Tab-separated table of C-alpha atoms and ligand atoms in Angstrom:
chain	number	residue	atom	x	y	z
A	99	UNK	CA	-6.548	-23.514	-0.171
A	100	UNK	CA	-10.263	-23.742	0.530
A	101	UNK	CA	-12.514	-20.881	-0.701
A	102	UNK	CA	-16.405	-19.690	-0.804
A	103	UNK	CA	-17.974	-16.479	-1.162
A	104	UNK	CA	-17.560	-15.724	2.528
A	105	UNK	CA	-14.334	-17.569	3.881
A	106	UNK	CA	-11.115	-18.148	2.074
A	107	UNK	CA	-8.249	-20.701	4.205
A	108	UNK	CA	-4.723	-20.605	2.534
A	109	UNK	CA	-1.247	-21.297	3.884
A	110	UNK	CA	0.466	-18.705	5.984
A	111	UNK	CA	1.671	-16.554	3.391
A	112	UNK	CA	4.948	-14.542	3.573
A	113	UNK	CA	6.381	-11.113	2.627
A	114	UNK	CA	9.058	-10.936	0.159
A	115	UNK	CA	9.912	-7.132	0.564
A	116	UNK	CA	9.491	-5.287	4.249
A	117	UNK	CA	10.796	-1.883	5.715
A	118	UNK	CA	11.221	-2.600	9.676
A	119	UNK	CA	13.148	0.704	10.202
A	120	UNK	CA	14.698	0.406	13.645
A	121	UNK	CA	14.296	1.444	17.763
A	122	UNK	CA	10.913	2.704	18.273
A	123	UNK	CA	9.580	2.844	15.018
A	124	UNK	CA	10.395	-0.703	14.136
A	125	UNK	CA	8.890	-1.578	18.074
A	126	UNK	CA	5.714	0.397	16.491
A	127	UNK	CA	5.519	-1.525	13.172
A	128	UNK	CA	6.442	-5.263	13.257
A	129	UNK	CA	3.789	-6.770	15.092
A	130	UNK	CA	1.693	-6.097	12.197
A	131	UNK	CA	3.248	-8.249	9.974
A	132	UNK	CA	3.954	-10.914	12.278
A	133	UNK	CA	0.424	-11.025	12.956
A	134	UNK	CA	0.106	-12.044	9.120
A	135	UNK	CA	3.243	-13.173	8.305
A	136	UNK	CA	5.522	-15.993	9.064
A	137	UNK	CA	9.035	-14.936	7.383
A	138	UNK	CA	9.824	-11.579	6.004
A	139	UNK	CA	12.924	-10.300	3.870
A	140	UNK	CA	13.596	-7.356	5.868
A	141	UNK	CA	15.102	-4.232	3.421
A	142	UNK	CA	18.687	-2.948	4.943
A	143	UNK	CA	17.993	0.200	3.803
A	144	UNK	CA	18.597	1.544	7.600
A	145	UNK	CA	21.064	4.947	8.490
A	146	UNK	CA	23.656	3.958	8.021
A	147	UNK	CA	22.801	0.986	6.030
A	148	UNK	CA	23.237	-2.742	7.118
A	149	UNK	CA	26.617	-3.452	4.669
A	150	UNK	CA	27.745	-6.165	6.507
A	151	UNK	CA	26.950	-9.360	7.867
A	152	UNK	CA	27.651	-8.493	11.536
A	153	UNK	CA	25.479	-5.500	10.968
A	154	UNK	CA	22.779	-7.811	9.506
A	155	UNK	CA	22.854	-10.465	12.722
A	156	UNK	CA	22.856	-7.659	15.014
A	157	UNK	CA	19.603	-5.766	12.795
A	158	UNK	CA	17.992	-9.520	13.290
A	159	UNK	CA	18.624	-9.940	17.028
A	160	UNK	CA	17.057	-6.495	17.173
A	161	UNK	CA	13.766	-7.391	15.621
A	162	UNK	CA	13.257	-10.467	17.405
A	163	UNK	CA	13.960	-8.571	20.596
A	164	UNK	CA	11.184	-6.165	19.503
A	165	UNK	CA	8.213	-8.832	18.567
A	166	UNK	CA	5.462	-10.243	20.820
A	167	UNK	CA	6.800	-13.103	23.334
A	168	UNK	CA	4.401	-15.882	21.941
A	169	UNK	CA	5.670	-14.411	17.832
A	170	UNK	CA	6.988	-16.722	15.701
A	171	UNK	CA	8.100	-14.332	12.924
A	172	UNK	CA	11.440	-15.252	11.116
A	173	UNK	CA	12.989	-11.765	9.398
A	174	UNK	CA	15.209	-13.009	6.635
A	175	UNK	CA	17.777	-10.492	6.310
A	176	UNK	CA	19.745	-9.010	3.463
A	177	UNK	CA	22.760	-6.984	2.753
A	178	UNK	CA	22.832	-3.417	1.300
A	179	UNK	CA	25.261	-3.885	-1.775
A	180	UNK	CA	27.498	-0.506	-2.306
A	181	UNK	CA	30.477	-0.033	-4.498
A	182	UNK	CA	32.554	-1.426	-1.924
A	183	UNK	CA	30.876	-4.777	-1.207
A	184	UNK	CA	33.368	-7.344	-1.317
A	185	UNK	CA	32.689	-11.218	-2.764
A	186	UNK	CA	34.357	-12.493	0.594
A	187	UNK	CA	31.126	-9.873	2.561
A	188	UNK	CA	28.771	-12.109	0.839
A	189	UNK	CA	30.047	-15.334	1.756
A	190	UNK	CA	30.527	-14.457	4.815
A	191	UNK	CA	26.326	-13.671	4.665
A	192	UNK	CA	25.503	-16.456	2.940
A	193	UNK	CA	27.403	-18.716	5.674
A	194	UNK	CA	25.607	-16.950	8.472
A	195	UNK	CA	22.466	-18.904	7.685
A	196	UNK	CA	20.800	-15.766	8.213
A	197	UNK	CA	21.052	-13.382	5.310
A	198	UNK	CA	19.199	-14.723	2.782
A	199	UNK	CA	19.699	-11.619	-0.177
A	200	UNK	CA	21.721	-8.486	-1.462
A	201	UNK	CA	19.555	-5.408	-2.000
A	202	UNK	CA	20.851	-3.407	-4.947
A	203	UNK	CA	19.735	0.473	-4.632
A	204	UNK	CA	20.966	2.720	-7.502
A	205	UNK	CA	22.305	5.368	-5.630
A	206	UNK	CA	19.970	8.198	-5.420
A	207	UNK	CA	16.741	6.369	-6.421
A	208	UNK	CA	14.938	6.446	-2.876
A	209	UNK	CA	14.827	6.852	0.752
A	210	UNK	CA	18.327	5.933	2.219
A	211	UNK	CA	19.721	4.834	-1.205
A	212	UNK	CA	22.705	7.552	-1.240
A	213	UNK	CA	24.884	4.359	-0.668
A	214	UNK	CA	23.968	2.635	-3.269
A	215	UNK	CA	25.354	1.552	-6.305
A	216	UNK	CA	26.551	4.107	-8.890
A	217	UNK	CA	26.997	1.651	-11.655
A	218	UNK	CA	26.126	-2.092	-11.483
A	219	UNK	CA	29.520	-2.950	-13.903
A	220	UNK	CA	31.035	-1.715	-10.585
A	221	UNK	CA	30.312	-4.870	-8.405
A	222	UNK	CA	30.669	-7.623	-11.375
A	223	UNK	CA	32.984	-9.538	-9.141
A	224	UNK	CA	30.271	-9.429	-6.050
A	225	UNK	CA	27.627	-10.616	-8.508
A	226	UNK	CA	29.613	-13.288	-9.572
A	227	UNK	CA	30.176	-14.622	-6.159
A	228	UNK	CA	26.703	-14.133	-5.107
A	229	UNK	CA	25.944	-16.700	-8.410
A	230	UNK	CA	28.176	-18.933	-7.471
A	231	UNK	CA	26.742	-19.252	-3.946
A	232	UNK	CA	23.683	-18.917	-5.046
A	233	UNK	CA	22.494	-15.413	-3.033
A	234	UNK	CA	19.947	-13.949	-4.744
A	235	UNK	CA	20.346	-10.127	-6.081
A	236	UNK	CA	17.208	-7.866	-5.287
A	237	UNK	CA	17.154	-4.992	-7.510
A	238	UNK	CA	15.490	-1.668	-6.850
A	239	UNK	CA	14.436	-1.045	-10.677
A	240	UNK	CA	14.691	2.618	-11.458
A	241	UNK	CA	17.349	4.477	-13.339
A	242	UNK	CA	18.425	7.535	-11.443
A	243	UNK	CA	19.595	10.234	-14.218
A	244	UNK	CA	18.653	13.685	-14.024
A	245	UNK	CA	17.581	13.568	-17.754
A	246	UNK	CA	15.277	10.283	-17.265
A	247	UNK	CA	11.392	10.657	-16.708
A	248	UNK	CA	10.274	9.548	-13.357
A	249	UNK	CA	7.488	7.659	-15.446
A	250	UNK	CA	10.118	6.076	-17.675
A	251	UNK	CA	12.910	4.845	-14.705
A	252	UNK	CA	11.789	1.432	-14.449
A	253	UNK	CA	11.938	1.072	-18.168
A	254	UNK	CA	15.698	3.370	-18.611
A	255	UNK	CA	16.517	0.185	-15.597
A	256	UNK	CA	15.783	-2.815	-17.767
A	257	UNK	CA	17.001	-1.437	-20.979
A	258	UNK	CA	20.624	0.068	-19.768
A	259	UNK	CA	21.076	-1.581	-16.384
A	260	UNK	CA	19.115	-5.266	-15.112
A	261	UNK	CA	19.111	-6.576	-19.149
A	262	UNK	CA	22.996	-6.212	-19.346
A	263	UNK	CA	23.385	-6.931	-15.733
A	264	UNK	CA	21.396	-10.394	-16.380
A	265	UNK	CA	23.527	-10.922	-19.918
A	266	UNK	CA	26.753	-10.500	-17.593
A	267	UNK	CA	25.762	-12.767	-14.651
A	268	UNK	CA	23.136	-15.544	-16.382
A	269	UNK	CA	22.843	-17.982	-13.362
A	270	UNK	CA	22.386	-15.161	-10.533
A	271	UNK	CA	18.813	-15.386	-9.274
A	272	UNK	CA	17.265	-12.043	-9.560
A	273	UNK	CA	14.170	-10.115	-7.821
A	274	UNK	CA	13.008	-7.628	-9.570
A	275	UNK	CA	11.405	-5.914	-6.793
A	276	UNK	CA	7.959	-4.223	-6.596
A	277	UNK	CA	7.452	-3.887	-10.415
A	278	UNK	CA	5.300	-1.279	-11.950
A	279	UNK	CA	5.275	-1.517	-15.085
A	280	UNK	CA	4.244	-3.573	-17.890
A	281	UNK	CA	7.736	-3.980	-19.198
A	282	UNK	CA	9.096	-5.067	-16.539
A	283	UNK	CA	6.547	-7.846	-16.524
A	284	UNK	CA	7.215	-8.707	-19.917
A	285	UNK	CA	11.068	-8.725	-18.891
A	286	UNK	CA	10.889	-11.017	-16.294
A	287	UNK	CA	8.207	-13.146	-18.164
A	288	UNK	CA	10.912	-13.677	-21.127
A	289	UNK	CA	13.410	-13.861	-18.296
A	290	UNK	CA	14.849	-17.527	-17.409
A	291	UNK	CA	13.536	-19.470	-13.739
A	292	UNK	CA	16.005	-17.306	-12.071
A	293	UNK	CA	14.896	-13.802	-12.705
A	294	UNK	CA	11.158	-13.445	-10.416
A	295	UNK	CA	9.156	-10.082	-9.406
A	296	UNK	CA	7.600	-8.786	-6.081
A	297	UNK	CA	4.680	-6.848	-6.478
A	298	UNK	CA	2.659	-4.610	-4.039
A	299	UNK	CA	-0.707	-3.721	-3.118
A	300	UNK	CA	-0.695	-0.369	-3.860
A	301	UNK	CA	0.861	-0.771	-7.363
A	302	UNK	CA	-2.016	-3.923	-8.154
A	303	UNK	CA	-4.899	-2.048	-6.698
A	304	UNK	CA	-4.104	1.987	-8.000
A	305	UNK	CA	-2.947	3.913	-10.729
A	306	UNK	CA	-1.597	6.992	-10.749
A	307	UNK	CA	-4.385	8.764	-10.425
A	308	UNK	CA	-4.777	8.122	-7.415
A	309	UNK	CA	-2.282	9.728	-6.194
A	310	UNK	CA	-2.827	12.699	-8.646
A	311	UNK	CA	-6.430	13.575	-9.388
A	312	UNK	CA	-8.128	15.976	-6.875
A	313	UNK	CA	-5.173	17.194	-5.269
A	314	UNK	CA	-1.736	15.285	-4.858
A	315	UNK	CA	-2.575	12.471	-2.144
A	316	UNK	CA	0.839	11.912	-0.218
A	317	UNK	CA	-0.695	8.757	1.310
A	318	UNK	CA	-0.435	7.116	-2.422
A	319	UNK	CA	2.780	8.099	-3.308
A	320	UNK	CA	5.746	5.647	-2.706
A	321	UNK	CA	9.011	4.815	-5.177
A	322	UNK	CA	8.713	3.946	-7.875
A	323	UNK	CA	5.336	5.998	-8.490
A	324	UNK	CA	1.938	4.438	-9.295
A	325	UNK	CA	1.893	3.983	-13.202
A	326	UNK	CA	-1.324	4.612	-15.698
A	327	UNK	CA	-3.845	1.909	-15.742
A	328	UNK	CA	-2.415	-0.088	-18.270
A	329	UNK	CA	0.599	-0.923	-16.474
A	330	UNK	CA	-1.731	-1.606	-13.489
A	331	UNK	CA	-4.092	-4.177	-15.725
A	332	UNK	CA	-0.356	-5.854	-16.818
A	333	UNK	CA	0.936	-6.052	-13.251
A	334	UNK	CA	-2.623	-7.449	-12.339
A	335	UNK	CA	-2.873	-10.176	-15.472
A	336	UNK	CA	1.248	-11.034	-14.128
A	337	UNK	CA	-0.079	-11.550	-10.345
A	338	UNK	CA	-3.574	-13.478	-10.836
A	339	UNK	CA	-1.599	-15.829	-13.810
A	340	UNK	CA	-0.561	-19.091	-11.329
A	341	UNK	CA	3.633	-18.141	-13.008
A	342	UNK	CA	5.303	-18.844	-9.859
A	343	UNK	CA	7.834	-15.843	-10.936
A	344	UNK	CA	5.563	-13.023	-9.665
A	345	UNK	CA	5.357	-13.088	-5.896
A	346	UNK	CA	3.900	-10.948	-3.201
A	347	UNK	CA	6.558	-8.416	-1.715
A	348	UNK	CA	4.195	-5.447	0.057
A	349	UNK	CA	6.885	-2.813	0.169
A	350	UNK	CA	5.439	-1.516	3.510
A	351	UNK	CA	7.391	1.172	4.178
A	352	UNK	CA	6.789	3.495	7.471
A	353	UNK	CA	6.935	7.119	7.389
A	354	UNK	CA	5.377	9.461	10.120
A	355	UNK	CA	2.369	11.482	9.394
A	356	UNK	CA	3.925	14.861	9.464
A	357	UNK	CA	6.920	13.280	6.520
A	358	UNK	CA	4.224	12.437	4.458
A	359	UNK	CA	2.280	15.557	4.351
A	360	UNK	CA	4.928	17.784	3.554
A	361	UNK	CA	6.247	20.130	0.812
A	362	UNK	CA	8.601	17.275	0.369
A	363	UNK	CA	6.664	14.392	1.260
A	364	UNK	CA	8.944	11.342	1.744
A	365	UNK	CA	8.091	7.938	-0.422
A	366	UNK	CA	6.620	4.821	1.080
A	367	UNK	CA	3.335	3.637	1.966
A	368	UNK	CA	2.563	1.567	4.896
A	369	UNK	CA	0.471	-1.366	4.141
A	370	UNK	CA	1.403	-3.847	6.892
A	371	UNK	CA	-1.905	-3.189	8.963
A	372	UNK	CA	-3.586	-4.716	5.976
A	373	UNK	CA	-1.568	-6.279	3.829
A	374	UNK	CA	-3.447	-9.775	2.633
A	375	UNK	CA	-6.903	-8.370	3.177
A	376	UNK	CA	-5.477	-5.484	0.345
A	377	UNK	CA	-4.468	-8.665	-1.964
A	378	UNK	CA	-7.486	-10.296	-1.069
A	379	UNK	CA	-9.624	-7.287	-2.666
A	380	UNK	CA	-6.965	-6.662	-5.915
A	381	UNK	CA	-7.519	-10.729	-6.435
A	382	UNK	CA	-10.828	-10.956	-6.347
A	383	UNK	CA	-11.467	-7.492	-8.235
A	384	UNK	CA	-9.486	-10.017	-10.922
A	385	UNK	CA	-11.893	-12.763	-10.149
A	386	UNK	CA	-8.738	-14.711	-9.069
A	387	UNK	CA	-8.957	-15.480	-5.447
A	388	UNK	CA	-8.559	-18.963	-6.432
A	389	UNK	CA	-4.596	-17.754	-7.277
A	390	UNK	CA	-4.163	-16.441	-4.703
A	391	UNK	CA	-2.512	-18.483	-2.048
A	392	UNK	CA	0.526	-19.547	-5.043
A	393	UNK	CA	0.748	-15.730	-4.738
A	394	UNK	CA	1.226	-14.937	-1.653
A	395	UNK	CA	2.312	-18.282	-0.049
A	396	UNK	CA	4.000	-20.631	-1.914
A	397	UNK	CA	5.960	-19.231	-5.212
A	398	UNK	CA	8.054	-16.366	-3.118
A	399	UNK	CA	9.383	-19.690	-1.037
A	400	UNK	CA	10.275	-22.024	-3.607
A	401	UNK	CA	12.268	-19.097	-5.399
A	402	UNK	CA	14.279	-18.605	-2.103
A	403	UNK	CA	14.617	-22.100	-2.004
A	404	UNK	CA	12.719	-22.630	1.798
A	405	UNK	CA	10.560	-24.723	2.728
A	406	UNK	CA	6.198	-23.367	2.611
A	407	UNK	CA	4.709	-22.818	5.407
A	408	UNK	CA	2.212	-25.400	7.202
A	409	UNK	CA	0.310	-22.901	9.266
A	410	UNK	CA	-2.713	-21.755	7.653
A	411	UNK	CA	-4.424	-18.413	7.896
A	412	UNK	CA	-8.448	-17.664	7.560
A	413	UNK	CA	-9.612	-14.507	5.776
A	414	UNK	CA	-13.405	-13.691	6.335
A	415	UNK	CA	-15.784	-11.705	4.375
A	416	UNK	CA	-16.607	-8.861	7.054
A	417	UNK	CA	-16.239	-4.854	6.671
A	418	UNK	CA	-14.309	-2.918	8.965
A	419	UNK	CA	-12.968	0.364	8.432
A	420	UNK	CA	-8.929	0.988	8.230
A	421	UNK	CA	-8.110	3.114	11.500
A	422	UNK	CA	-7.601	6.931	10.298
A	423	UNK	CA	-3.710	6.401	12.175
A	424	UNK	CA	-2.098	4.118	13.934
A	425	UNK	CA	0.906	4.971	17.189
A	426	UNK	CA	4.215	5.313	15.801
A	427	UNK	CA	7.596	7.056	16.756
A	428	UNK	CA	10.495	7.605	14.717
A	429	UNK	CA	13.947	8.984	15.620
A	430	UNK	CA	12.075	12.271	16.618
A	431	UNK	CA	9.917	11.254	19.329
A	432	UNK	CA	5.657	10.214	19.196
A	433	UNK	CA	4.349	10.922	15.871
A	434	UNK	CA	1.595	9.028	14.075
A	435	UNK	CA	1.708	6.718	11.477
A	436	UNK	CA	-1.154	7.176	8.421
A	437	UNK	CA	-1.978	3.393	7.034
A	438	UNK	CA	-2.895	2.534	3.507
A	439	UNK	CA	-6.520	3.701	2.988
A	440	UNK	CA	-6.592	5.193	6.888
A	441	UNK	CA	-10.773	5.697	7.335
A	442	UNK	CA	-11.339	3.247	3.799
A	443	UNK	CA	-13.618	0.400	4.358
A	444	UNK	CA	-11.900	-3.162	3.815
A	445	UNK	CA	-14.357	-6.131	3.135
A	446	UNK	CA	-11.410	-8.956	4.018
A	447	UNK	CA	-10.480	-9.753	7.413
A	448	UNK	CA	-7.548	-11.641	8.621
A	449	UNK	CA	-9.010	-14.301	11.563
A	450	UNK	CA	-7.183	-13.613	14.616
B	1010	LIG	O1	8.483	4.244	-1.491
B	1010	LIG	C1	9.495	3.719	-1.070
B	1010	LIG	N1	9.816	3.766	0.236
B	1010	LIG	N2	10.302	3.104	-1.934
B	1010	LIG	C2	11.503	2.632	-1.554
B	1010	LIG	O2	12.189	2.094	-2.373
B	1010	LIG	C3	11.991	2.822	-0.170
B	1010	LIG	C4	10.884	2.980	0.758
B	1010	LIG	C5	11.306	3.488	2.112
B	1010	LIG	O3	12.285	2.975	2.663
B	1010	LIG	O4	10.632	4.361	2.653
B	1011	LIG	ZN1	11.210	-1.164	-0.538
């Protein structure tokens, strides 16, 4: 990685945790992060859900269908774990080449999670296959009872769910995905080389404030929720520290203009038209730019166990202003799409 005040050159990074969606939307959507990306784990989080491995090579064949002739993205694909998930499923995945993860949703904790898993103890058998071949588990962190806190899910997660779940299963690699919290930093910190963390640029460069303080701002609100700033400074110490557990995963997650700004606004934010040039600006706001290419280039590959990247990307001091929206469709018809800080000016540019 080379660096000065007005250029910064760093391997091609990747993005640990992506929401294509599907048809037109996904059409709308992915060219944005292969213009910055080389490989994506794409979330299977789809209705219905990808379960199965034919599902997941036919989700794949989709995507590349959708990208620019001249891409070269690579979508690594995953499996949506239910109740039902069987250990021969994930072998099966694992032996496509293809799927690369199993996405573990507590059912009920966000968009399209109604599948998901009522009680981790549930799949122990899965688990145990998936450590013995060596598929990593992604976990959605939140704890879905009535009676728990939105604030305090991530925290209900680790204590009654990913600590025992980790105790059970101590060689399955783990992703704690897009962490918000400064427990679950400590957690994966204490963790052994086989439990990591995605983080976003939403939850590194807000807290919840944002989202909260002169009228509710849809636009910030995703799952699980901006924290309060301390969490923020502990996710931000966690990303700018050089430990190859704590990776970049943006989370971008598409939602129409008119599902955002509603009386019930759906969760996700879509970061994709942006997405280094956002952890370009949390980075250096941390006086780490210097970290940043481990970050978002090299750790979230060696914990998958593939190979870095040798393209490099350029990233050039210059100010441009984030379009107010961007064209999108979902299963509706036209409708546009709202980017992460739509009219904001950004003072990192991704080289074309
Ligand atoms: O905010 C979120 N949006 N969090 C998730 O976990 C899912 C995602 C989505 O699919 O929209
Ligand atoms: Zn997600």
């Amino acid at each position: 990685m080379s660096q000065s005040l007005q250029q910064i050159t760093l391997t091609r990074p990747d993005d640990w945790h992506l929401h294509l969606r599907d048809g037109a939307a996904m059409a709308a959507v992915a060219p944005y992060s292969a213009r910055q990306f080389h490989r994506a784990i794409i979330m299977p989080n789809l209705r219905p859900p990808v379960t199965t491995t034919a599902q997941a090579l036919a989700y794949r064949r989709r995507i590349l269908d959708a990208l620019p002739a001249d891409s070269n993205f690579q979508p690594l694909m995953t499996l949506y774990l239910t109740d039902n998930t069987t250990a021969e499923e994930v072998r099966r995945a694992r032996d496509s080449g293809h799927v690369h993860a199993v996405k573990l949703y507590p059912a009920g904790a966000t968009t399209n999670s109604d599948a998901g898993v009522t009680d981790p103890g549930k799949v122990d058998d899965t688990l145990a296959a998936m450590a013995e071949i060596g598929l990593p588990l992604l976990v959605h962190g939140e704890m879905t009872r009535d009676d728990i806190d939105v604030f305090d899910r991530e925290k209900a997660f680790i204590d009654h769910q990913l600590a025992p779940l980790t105790e059970r299963h101590p060689d399955l690699r783990v992703v704690f995905e897009h962490i918000t919290t400064r427990d679950a930093v400590e957690f994966v910190h204490d963790s052994g080389p086989n439990v990591a963390a995605t983080l976003t640029p939403q939850h590194l460069l807000f807290n919840r404030n944002a989202m909260l303080v002169g009228g509710m701002h849809p636009h910030f609100y995703c799952l699980p929720v901006l924290k309060r700033e301390s969490h923020r400074q502990a996710l931000i110490a966690a990303a700018t520290s050089g430990n190859p557990k704590f990776f970049l995963g943006t989370d971008s997650a598409p939602h129409a203009k008119d599902a955002k700004e509603s009386a019930c606004g759906c969760a996700g934010i879509f970061s994709a038209h942006a997405a280094i040039e956002l952890y370009a600006t949390a980075f250096e706001q941390a006086g780490a730019l210097n970290r940043l290419e481990g970050f978002a280039s090299h750790f979230g590959a060696d914990f998958y166990g593939l190979p870095r990247n040798k393209e490099q990307v350029t990233l050039v001091r210059q100010d441009w202003q984030v379009p107010d929206t961007l064209p999108f469709a979902d299963t509706r018809g036209e409708a546009p799409l709202v980017p992460f800080l739509a009219g904001e000016a950004l003072h990192w540019k991704l080289q074309p």
